[in-house]
CSV table of C-alpha atoms in Angstrom, one decimal:
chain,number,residue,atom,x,y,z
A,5,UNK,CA,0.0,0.0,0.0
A,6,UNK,CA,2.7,2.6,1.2
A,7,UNK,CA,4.9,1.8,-2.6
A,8,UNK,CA,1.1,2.4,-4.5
A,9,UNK,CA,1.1,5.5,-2.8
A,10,UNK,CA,4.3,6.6,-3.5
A,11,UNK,CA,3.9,5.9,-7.1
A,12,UNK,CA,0.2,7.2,-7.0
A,13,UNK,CA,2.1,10.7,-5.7
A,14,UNK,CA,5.0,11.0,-8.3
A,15,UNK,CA,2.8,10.6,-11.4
A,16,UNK,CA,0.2,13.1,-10.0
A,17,UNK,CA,3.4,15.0,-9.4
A,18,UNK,CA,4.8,14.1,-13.1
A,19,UNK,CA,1.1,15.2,-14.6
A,20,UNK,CA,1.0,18.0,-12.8
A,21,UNK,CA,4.6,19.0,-14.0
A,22,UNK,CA,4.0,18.3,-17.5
A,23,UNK,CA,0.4,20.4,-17.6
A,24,UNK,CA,2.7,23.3,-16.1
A,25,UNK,CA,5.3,23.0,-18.7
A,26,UNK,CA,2.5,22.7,-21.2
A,27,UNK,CA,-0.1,25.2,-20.2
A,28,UNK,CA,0.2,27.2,-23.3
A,29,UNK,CA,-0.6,24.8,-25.7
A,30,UNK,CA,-2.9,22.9,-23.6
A,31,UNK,CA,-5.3,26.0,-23.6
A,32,UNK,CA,-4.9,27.3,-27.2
A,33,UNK,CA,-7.7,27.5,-28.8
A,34,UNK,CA,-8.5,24.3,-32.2
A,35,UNK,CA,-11.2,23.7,-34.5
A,36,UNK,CA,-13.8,20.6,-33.4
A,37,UNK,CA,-15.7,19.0,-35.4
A,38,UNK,CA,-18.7,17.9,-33.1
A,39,UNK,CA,-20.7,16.3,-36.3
A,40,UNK,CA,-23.1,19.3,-36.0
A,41,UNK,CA,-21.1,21.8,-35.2
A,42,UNK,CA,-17.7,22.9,-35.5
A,43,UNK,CA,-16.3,25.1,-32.8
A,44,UNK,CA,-12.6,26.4,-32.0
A,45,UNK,CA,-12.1,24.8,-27.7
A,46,UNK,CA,-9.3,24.4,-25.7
A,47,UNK,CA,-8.5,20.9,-26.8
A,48,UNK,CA,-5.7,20.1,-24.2
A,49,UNK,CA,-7.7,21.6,-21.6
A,50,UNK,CA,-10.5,19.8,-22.3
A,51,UNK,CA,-8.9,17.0,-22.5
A,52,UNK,CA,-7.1,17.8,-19.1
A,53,UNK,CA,-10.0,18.0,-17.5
A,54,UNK,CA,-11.7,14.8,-18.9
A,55,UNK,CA,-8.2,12.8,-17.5
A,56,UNK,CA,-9.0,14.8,-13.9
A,57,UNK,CA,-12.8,13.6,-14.0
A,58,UNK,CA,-12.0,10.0,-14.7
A,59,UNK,CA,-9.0,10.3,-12.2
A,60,UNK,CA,-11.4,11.4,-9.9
A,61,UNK,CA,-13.9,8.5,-10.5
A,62,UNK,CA,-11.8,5.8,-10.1
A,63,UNK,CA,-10.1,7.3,-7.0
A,64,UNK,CA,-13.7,7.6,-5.6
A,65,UNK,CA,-14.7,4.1,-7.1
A,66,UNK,CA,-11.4,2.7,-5.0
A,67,UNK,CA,-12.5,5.1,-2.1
A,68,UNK,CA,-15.8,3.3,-2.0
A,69,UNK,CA,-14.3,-0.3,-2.8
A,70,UNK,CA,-12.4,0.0,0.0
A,71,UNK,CA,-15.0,1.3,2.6
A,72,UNK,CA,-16.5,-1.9,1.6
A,73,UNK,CA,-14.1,-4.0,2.0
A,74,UNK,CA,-13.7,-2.3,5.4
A,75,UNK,CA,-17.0,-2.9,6.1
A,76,UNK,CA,-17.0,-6.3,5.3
A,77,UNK,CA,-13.4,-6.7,7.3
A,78,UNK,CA,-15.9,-5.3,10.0
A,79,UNK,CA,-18.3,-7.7,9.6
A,80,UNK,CA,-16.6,-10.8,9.5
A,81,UNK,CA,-14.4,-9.6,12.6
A,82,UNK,CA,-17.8,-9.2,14.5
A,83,UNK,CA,-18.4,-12.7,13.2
A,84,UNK,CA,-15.1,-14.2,14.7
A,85,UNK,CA,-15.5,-12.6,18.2
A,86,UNK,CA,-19.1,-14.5,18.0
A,87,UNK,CA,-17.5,-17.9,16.8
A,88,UNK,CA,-14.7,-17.0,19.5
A,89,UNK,CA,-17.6,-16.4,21.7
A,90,UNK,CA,-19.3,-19.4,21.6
A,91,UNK,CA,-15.7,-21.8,21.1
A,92,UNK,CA,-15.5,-20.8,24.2
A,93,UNK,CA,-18.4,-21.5,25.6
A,94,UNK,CA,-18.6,-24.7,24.2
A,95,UNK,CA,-15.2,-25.5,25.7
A,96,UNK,CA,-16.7,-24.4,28.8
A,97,UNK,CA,-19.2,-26.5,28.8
A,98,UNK,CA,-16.5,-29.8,27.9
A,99,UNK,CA,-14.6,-28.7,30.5
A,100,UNK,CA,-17.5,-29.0,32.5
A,101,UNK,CA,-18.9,-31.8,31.3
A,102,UNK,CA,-15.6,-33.8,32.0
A,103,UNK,CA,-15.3,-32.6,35.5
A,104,UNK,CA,-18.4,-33.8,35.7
A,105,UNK,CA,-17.6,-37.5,34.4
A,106,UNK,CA,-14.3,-37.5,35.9
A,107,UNK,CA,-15.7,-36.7,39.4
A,108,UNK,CA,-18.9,-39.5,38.6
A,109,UNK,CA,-16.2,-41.7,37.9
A,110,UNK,CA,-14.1,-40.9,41.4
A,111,UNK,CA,-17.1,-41.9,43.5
A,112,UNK,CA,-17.6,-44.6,41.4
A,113,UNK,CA,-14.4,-45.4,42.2
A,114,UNK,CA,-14.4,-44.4,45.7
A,115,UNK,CA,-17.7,-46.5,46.4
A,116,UNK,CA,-16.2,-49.8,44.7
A,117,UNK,CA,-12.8,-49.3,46.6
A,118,UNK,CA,-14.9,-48.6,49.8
A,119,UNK,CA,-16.7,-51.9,48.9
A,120,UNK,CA,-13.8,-53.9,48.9
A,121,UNK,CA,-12.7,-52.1,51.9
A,122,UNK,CA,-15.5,-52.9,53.6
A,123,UNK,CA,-15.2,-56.8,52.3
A,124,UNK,CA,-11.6,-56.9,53.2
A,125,UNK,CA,-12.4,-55.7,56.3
A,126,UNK,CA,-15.3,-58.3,56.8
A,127,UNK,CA,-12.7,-60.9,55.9
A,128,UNK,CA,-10.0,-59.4,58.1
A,129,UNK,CA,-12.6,-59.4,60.9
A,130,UNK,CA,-13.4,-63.2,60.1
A,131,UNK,CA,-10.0,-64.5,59.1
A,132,UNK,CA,-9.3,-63.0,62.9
A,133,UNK,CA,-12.6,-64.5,64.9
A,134,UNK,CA,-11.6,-67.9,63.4
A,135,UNK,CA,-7.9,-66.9,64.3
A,136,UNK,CA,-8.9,-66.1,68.0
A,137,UNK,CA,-11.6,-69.0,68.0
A,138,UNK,CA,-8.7,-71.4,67.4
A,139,UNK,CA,-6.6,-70.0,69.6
A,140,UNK,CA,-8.7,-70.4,72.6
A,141,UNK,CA,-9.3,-74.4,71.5
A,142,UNK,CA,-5.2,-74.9,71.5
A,143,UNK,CA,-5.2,-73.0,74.5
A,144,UNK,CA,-8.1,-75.2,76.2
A,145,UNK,CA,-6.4,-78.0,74.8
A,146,UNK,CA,-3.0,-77.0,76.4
A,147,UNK,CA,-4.6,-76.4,79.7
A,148,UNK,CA,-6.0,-80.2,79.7
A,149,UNK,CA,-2.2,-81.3,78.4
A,150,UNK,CA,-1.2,-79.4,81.5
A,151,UNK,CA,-3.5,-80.4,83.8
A,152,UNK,CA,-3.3,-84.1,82.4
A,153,UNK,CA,0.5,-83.8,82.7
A,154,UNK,CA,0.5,-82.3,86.1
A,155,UNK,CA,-1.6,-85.0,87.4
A,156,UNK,CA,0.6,-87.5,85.6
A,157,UNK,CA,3.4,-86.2,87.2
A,158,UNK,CA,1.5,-86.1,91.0
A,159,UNK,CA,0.7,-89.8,90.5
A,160,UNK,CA,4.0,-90.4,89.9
A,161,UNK,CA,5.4,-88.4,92.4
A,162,UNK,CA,3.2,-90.1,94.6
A,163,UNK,CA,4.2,-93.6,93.6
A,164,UNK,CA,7.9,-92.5,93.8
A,165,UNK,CA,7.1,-91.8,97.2
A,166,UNK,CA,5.2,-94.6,98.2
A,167,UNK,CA,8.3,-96.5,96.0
A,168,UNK,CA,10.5,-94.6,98.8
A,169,UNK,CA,8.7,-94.9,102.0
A,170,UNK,CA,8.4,-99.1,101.3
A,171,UNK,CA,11.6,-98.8,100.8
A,172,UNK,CA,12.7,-96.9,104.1
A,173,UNK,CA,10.2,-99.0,105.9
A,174,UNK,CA,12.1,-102.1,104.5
A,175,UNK,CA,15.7,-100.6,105.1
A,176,UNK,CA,14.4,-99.8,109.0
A,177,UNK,CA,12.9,-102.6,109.6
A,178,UNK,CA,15.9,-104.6,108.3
């Protein structure tokens, strides 16, 4: 755009020079044959002017292309902030519709691990009832070892001593 400009500006500039430099023949005065009529005009003059006229038309036909295409740059701006707009929201809502799943799927997971918690426990609790239950049978049992055992031994501690006694009776007597 800025080189356009530039050249736009030095052939204005050149045009302008040359219509200086030429001013005398450009408004001397020639015969035209209008097909009707036949008058004596400025030729270069009018000619001049007709090259300023178009110039001017197509500098307002750009003028007017480009508020346009301004417009339309406008337009389709407004029409990415919507889109942006509702990206957003729409990411919003997946952001919030996976927090969502993810924290279904955390109490999902928390229930089934509390589950088998509470089954391990269950087991645990079982595994150590049985535990306890046959702890107190060996412990039963060891106390009739014990007392069977003890009373073993008494009866034969008391035969040793009767053993003893018949045989210090015997040794005194003899």
């Amino acid at each position: 755009m800025r080189t356009r400009g530039i050249l736009l500006t030095v052939a204005v500039a050149l045009g302008v020079a040359f219509a200086a430099a030429n001013w005398g023949t450009l408004t001397a005065n020639l015969p035209v044959n209008l097909l009707v009529l036949r008058l004596e005009v400025p030729v270069g003059l009018i000619l001049l002017i007709a090259t300023l006229v178009l110039t001017a038309v197509f500098f307002l036909g750009a003028l007017f292309d480009r508020a346009a295409q301004l417009r339309e740059l406008g337009r389709l701006e407004r029409r990415v902030d919507k889109l942006r707009a509702q990206l957003d929201q729409r990411r919003l809502e997946e952001i919030r519709e996976v927090h969502d799943a993810v924290q279904a799927w955390g109490a999902s997971l928390e229930k089934r691990v509390d589950e088998r918690v509470g089954e391990a426990e269950a087991s645990l609790r079982s595994a150590i009832a049985d535990a306890e239950m046959r702890q107190k049978k060996r412990a039963s049992s060891l106390e009739e070892r014990v007392l069977t055992v003890r009373n073993e031994i008494a009866a034969d501690v008391g035969e040793a001593e009767d053993q003893l006694r018949r045989m210090l009776d015997r040794s005194l007597e003899e």
